XYZ file of C-alpha atoms in Angstrom:
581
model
C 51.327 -8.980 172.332
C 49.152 -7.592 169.658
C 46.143 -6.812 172.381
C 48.802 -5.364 174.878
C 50.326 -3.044 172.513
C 46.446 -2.137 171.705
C 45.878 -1.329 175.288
C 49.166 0.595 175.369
C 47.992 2.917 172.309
C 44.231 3.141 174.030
C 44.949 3.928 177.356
C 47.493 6.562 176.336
C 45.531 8.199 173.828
C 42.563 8.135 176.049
C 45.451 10.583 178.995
C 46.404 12.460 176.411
C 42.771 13.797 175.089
C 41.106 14.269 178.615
C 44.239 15.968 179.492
C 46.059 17.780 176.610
C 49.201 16.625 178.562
C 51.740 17.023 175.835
C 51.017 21.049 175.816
C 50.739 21.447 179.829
C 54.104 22.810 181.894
C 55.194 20.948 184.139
C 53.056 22.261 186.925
C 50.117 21.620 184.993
C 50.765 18.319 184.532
C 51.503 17.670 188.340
C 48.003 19.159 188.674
C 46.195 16.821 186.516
C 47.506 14.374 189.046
C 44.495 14.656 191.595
C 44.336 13.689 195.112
C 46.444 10.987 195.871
C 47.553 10.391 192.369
C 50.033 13.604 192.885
C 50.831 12.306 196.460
C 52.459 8.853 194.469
C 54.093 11.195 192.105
C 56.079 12.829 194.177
C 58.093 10.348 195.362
C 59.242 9.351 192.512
C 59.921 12.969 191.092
C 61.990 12.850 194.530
C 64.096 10.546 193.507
C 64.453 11.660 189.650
C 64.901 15.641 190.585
C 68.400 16.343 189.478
C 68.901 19.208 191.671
C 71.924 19.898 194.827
C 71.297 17.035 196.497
C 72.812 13.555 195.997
C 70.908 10.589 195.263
C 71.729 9.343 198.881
C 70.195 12.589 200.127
C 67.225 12.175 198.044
C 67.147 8.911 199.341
C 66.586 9.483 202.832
C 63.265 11.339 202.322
C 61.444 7.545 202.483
C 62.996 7.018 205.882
C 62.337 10.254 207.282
C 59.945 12.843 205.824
C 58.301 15.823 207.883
C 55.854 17.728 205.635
C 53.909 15.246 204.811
C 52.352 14.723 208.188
C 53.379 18.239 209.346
C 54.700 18.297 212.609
C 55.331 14.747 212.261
C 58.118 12.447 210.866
C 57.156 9.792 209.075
C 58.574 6.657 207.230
C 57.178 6.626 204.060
C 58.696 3.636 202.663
C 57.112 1.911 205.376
C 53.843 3.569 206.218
C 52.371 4.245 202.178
C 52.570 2.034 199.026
C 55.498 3.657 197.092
C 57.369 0.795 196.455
C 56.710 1.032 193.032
C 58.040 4.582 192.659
C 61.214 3.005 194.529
C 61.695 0.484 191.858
C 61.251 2.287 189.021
C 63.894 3.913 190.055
C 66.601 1.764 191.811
C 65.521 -1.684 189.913
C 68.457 0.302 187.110
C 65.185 2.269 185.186
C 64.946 5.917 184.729
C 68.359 6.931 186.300
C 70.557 4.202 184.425
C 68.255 4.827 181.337
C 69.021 9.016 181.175
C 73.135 8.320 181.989
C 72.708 5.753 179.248
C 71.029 7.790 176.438
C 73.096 10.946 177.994
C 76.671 9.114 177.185
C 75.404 8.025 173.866
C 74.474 11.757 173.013
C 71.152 10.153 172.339
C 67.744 12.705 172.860
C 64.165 10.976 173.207
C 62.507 13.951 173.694
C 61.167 17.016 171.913
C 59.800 20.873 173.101
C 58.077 23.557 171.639
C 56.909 26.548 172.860
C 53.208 27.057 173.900
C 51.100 30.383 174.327
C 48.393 29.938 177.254
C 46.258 33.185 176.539
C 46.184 36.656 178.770
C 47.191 35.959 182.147
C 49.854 33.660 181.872
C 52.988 33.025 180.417
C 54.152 31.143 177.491
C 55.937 28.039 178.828
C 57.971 25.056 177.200
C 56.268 21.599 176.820
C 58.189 18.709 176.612
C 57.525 15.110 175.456
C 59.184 12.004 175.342
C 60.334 9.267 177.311
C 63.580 11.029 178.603
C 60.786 13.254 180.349
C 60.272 11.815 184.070
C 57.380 12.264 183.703
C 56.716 10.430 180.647
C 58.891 7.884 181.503
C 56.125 7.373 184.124
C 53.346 7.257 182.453
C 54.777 5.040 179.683
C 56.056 2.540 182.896
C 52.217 2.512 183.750
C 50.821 2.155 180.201
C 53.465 -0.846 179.720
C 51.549 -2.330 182.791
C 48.299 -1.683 181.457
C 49.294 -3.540 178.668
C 50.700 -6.680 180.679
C 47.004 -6.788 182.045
C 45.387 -7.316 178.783
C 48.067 -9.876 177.698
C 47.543 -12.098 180.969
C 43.349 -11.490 180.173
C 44.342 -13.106 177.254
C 46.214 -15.777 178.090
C 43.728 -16.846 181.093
C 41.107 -16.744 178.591
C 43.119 -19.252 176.415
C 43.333 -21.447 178.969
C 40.009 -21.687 179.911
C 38.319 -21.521 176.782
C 40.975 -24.436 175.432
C 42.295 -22.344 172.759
C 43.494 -19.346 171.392
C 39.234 -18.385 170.636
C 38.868 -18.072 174.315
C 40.991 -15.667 174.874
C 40.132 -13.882 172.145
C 36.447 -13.588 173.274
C 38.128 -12.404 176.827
C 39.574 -10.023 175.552
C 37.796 -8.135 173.041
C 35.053 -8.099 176.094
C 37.665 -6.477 178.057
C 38.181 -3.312 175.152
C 33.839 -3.389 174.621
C 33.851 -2.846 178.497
C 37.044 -1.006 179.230
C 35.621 2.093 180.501
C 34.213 -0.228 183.496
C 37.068 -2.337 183.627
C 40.270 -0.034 184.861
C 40.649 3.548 185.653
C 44.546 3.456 184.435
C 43.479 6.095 181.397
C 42.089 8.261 183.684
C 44.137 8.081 187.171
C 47.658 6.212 186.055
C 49.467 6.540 189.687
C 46.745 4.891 191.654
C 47.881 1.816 193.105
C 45.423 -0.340 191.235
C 47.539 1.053 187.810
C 50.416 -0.961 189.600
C 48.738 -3.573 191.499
C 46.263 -4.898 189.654
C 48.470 -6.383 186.440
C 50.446 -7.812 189.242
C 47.266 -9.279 190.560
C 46.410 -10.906 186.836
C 49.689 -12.118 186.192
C 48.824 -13.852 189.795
C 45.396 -15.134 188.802
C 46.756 -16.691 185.832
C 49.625 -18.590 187.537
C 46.886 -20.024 189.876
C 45.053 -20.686 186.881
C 48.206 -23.136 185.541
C 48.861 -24.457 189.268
C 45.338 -25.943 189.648
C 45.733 -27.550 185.530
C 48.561 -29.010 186.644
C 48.964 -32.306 188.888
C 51.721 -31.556 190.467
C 53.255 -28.066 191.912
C 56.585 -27.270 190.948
C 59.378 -24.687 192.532
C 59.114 -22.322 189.496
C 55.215 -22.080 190.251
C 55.836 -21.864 193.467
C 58.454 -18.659 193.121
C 56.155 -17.245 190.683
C 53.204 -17.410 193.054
C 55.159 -15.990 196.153
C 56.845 -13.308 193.968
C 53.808 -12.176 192.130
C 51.945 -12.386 195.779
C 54.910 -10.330 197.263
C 54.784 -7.578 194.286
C 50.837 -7.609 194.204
C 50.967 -6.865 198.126
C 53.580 -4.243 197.959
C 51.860 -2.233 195.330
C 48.401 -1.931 196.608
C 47.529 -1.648 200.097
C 43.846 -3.006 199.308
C 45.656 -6.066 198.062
C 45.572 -8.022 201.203
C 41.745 -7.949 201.145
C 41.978 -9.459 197.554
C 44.453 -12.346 198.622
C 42.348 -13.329 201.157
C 39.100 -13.775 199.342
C 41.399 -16.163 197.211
C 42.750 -17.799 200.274
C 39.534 -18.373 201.161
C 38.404 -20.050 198.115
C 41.407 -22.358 197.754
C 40.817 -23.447 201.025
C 36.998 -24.252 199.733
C 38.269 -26.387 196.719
C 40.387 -28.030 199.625
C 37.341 -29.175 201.587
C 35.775 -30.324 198.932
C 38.722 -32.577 198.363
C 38.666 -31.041 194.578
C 42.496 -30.068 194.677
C 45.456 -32.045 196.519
C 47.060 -30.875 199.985
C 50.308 -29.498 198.496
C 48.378 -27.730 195.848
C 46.564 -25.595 198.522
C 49.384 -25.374 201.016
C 51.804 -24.296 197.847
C 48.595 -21.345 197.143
C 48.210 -20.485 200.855
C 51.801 -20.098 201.393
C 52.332 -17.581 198.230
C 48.928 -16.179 198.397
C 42.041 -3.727 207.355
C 39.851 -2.014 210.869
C 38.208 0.635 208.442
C 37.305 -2.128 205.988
C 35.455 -3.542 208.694
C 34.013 -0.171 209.827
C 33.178 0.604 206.424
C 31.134 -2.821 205.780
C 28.932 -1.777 209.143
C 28.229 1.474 207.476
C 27.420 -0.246 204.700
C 24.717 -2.518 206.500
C 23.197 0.304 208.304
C 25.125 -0.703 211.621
C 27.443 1.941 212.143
C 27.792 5.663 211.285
C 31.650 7.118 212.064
C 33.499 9.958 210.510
C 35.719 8.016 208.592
C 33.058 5.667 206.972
C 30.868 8.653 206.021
C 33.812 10.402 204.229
C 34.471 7.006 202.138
C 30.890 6.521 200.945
C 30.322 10.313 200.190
C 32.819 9.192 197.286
C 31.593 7.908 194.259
C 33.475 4.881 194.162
C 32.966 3.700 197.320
C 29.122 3.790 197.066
C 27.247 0.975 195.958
C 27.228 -0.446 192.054
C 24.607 1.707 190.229
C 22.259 -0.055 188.054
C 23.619 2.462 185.321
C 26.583 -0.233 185.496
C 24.317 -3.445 185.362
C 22.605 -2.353 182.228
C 26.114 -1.296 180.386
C 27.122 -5.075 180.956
C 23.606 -5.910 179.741
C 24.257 -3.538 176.249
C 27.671 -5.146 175.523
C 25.952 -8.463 176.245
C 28.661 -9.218 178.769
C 26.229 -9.789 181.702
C 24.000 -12.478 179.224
C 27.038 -13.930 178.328
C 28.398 -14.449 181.625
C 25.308 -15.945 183.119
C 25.293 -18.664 179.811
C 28.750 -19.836 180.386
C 28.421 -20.010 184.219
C 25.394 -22.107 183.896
C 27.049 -24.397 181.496
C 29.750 -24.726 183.578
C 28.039 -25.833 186.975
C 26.061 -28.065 184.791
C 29.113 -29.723 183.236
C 30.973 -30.009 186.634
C 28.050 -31.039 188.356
C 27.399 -34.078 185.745
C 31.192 -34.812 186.026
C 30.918 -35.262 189.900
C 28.113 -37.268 189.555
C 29.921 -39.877 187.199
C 32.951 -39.908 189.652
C 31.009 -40.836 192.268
C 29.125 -43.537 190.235
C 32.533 -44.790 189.564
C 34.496 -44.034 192.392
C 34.783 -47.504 193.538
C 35.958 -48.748 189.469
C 39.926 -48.502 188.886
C 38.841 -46.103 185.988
C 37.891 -43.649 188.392
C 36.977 -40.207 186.604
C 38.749 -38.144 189.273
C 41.024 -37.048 186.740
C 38.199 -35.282 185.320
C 36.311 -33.946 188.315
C 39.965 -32.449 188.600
C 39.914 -30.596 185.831
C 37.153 -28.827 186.275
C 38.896 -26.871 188.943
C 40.331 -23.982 187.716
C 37.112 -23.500 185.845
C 35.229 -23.265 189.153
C 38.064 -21.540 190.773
C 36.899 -18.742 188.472
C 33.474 -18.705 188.706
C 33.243 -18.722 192.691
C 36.040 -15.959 192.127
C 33.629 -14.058 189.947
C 30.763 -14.635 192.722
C 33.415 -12.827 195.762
C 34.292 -10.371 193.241
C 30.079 -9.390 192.430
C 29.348 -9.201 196.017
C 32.774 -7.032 196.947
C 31.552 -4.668 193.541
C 28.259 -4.478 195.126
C 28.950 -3.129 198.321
C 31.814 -0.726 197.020
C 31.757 0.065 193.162
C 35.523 0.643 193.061
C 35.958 -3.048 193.192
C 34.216 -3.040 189.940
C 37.601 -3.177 188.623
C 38.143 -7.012 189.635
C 34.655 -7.948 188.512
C 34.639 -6.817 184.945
C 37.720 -8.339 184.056
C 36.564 -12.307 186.076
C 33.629 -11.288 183.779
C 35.321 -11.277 180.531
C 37.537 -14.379 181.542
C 34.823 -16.278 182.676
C 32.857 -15.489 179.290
C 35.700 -17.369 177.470
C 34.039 -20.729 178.742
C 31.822 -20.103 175.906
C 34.912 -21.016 173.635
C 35.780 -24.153 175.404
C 34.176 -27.123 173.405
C 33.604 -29.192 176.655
C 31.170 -27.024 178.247
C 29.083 -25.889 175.370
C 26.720 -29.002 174.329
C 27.318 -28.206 170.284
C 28.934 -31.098 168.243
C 29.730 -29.233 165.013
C 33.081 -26.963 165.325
C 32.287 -25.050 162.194
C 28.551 -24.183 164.001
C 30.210 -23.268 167.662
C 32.844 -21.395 166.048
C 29.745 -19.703 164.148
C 28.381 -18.520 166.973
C 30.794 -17.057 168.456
C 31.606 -14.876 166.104
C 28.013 -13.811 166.340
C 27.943 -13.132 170.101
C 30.834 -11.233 169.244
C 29.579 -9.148 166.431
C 26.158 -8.570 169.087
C 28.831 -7.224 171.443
C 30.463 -4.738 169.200
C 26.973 -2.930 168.641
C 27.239 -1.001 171.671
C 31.181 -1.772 172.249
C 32.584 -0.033 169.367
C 30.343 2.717 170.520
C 31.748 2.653 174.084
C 35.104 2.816 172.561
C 34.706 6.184 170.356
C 32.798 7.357 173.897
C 36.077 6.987 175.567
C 37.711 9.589 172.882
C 34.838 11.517 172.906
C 36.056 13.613 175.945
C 36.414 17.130 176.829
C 39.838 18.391 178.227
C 39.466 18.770 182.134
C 39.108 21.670 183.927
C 39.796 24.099 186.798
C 44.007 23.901 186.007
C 43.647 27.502 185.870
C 42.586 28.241 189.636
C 44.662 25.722 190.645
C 47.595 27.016 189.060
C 46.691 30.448 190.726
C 46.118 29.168 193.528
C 49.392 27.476 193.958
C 51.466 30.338 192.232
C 49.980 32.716 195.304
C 51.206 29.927 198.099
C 55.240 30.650 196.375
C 54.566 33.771 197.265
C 53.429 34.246 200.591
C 55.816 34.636 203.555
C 56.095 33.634 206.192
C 56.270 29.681 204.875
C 53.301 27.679 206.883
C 51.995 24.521 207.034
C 48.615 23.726 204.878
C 45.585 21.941 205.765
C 42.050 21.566 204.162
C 40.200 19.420 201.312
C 42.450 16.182 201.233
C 42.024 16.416 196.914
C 43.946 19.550 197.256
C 46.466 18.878 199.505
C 48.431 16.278 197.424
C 49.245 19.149 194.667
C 50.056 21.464 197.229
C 53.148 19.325 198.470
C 53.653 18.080 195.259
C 54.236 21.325 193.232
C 55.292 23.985 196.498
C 56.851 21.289 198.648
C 55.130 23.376 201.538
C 54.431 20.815 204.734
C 50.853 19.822 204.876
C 49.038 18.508 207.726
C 46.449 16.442 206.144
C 46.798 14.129 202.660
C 44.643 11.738 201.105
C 46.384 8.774 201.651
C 43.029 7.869 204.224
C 44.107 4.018 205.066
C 45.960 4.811 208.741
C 44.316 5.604 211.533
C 46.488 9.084 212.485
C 45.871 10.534 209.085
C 41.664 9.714 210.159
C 41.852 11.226 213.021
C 43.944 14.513 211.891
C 41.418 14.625 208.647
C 38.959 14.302 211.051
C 40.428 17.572 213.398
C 41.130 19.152 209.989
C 37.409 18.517 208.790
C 35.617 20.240 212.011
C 36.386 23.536 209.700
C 32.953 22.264 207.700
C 30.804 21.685 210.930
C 28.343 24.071 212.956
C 31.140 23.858 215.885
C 31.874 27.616 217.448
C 35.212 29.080 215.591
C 36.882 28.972 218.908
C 36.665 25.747 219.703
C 37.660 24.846 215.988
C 40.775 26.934 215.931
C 42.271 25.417 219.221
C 42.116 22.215 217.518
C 43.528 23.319 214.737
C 46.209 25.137 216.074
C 47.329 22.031 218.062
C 48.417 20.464 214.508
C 50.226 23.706 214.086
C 48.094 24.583 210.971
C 48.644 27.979 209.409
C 46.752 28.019 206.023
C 43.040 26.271 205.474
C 42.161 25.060 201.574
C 38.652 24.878 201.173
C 37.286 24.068 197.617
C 34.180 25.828 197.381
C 32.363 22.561 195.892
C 32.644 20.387 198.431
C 31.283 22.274 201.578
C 27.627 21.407 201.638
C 28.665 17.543 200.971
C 31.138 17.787 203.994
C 29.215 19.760 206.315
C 26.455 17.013 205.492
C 28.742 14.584 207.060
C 28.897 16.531 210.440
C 25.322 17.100 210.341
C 24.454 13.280 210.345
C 27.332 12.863 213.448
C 26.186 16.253 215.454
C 22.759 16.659 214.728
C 22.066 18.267 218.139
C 23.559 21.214 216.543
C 21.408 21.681 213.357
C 19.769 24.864 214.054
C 23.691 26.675 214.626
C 25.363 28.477 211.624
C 27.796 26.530 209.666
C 31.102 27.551 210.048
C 32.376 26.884 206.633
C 29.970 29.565 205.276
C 31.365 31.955 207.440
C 34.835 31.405 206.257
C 33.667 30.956 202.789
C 32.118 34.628 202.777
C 33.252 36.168 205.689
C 36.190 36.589 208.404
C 34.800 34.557 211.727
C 37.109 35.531 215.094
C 40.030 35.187 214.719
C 39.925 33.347 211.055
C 40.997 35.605 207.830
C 40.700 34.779 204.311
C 43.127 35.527 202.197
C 43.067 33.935 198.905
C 40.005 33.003 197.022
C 39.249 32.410 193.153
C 35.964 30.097 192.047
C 37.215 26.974 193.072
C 39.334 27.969 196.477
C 39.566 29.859 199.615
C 42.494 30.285 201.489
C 42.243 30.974 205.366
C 45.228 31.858 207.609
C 45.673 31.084 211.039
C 47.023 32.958 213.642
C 49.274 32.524 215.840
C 47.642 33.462 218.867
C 44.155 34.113 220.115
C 42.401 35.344 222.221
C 38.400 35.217 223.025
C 36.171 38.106 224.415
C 33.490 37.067 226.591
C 30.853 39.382 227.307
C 30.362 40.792 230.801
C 28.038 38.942 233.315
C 25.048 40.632 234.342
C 23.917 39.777 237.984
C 20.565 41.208 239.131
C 20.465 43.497 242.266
């Protein structure tokens, strides 16, 4: 409890300096939400508006919205992950929590006023957790803090003690910055998913301790399984790698039918796509857009050496050798003995959930490999596996008081360059470009008639968000339509003729292009590697960027953005054919 409430304060604190979010408005704050992060939001500010509408009203946008996929009606419930904006809602939490405080003539929140400098008005900042909004956050940092409790607790049971998970998780805090993104992004799925997917991890953890499955591990597994799914669309790849390895243990007759039936039973194209790219044997649209972000390139070695610093990566490698070695020497004996009464199968038995974790950490290297974004599950299985080091069966030292000794050395090694990646974390500067976005979306209320927006998929999220304007585009990337209308949307950053760009664009009905100014030359690279018969034409996004192209206009631009408007209609001029006499 003590390490979860730590987590709470840390990953809060961390918010609150990158963003200053306790003196933003409230469109400020729905601007720090980023890309998709403001495309989770605003589901549940849906739901926790208190505007004309009744809840039932408000309700019926997850069965049938049509600016999100402008022209397009969409389930939302159904296509995107937004269960967990559902519950936090309907499972009796912010709505039943504000009538509560409101009949008690209770107040959990306090405003001041705030200047913002020429330019822009004063506005009134409100915290709290009677705020939506911070209600929230504080729902996420409560699940951040569930994470480093179950770290804990699968530490302590692999490490025999309360030592092991103590060395699990003051790894996790030394290497937090690698570990989660939840301080930095809170409505990603992963902020929902992944303590779901720990909680899991540990109740597979007590299944394979114990020799026989029982119903309440078996509804904890297939609820846990059920909420882990339902809150992360990547979480299906994740079950299955532990499918996979159950199924292992299975064939090597090192756990019991039932207990891998019980963790089958409770335990995407693109993916596969992406994985080609990945091994040089494919190059489509979609895959290039996923690997020209950061996350889904490969691990840098800048990572490697951070695990190295905290002596994470050292420690990892001891306790996974000591481990094989132990298990391997255990199997050995069992087969010595395996035609004696005193058979040590009871011993080669428990030895599974430590190698459940280690080939778990192996999947989880290779998937962080290929696409650094999984780092996420490998840091953690790092700092659990470490916590072998604690367990007095695997480590070959006789004397408590010397093992304990050690331990507290490794530790104090660790906290060298750990404490220093902890004041690192605080050491932040408040992020920018609020102020063109702000502009930006201010000048959208204004304009008449109202159109539908396309462009720069980290853009489009705030525009629906904070304007509710119908976009055409969003960067929720995982289904196949939104590809291929990203894809339409994107030929705006090619060397394509305007014409031929506009027609496709005004098939999706698009009135307004968004084009941050950054991300051109990345995007256009994209199109160069798919239509490189085309090099040696003029990009178009340059001539939208500085000019008006037939029959584009700009309209709005700042430093970050440019706005171009569609028209209606048009109409091309060929020249006149020249025929010799």
């Amino acid at each position: 409890v003590i390490f979860g409430a730590a987590n709470f304060y840390h990953t809060s604190e961390i918010f609150e300096k990158t963003t200053q979010f306790s003196y933003l408005s409230e469109r400020e704050r729905e601007i720090t939400f980023k890309t998709e992060n403001g495309f989770y939001y605003r589901y549940y500010k849906i739901l926790t508006s208190y505007n004309e509408k009744p809840f039932s009203s408000r309700l019926e946008k997850f069965f049938a919205d049509n600016l999100t996929e402008y022209p397009s009606t969409i389930q939302p419930i159904k296509r995107f992950n937004v269960y967990p904006e559902v519950m936090l809602v309907l499972g009796s939490f912010y709505l039943v929590f504000e009538k509560m405080i409101t009949s008690l003539n209770m107040t959990f929140k306090e405003c001041w006023d705030v200047s913002r400098g020429p330019g822009f008005p004063p506005i009134q900042s409100c915290i709290g957790i009677q705020e939506p909004m911070y209600f929230y956050l504080n729902c996420i940092w409560f699940l951040a803090a569930i994470t480093t409790v179950c770290i804990f607790l699968t530490g302590a049971s692999l490490g025999s003690g309360l030592f092991g998970g103590l060395v699990a998780v003051v790894c996790f805090f030394f290497n937090h910055g690698e570990s989660t993104r939840v301080q930095t992004y809170p409505p990603l799925r992963e902020s929902f998913g992944f303590p779901f997917f720990m909680m899991h991890h540990l109740c597979i953890t007590k299944v394979l301790q114990s020799q026989q499955v029982t119903w309440q591990q078996l509804l904890a597994l297939s609820s846990l399984t059920a909420a882990f799914l339902l809150s992360w669309q990547f979480g299906q790849f994740v079950v299955l790698v532990q499918i996979y390895v159950i199924f292992f243990l299975h064939v090597m007759h090192l756990i019991s039918f039932n207990q891998s039936l019980c963790l089958a039973l409770a335990i995407c194209k693109h993916i596969v796509d992406l994985l080609k790219m990945k091994l040089g044997r494919g190059s489509d649209f979609s895959s290039l857009l996923y690997l020209s972000q950061a996350e889904f390139q490969s691990l840098p070695s800048l990572t490697v050496a951070g695990y190295s610093s905290t002596l994470l990566l050292p420690s990892v490698i001891v306790a996974v050798t000591f481990c094989i070695l132990h298990f391997l020497r255990s199997l050995f004996i069992q087969r010595q003995k395996q035609r004696a009464e005193t058979s040590s199968q009871s011993d080669v038995s428990s030895h599974v959930p430590h190698v459940y974790h280690v080939i778990m950490l192996g999947a989880f290297a290779v998937m962080a490999g290929v696409f650094m974004r999984l780092k996420l599950f490998l840091t953690p299985q790092m700092c659990i596996v470490t916590s072998l080091l604690a367990s007095r069966r695997h480590i070959p030292i006789k004397q408590t008081s010397m093992h304990a000794g050690l331990l507290a050395l490794l530790l104090a090694g660790m906290a060298v360059q750990g404490v220093s990646n902890l004041k690192k974390q605080y050491d932040v500067s408040p992020c920018g470009g609020l102020a063109e976005t702000e502009e930006l979306l201010n000048w959208i209320d204004q304009i008449q008639p109202e159109g539908a927006f396309a462009g720069n998929m980290n853009i489009m999220a705030s525009i629906l968000l904070s304007t509710e304007r119908p976009i055409v585009n969003h960067p929720q990337f995982e289904d196949e339509g939104v590809r291929n209308r990203t894809m339409a949307v994107y030929r705006i950053f090619s060397r394509q003729p305007a014409m031929k760009v506009y027609q496709v664009l005004h098939e999706l009905q698009v009135s307004f292009i968004v084009i941050i100014n950054q991300s051109v030359e990345v995007l256009g690279g994209i199109w160069d590697i798919l239509e490189p018969r085309i090099l040696n034409w003029t990009p178009l996004y340059e001539l939208l960027v500085s000019g008006n192209p037939h029959p584009f206009k700009r309209v709005f631009q700042n430093e970050v953005y440019t706005v171009i408007q569609m028209p209606l209609k048009a109409i091309e001029f060929r020249p006149p054919r020249s025929y010799k006499a």
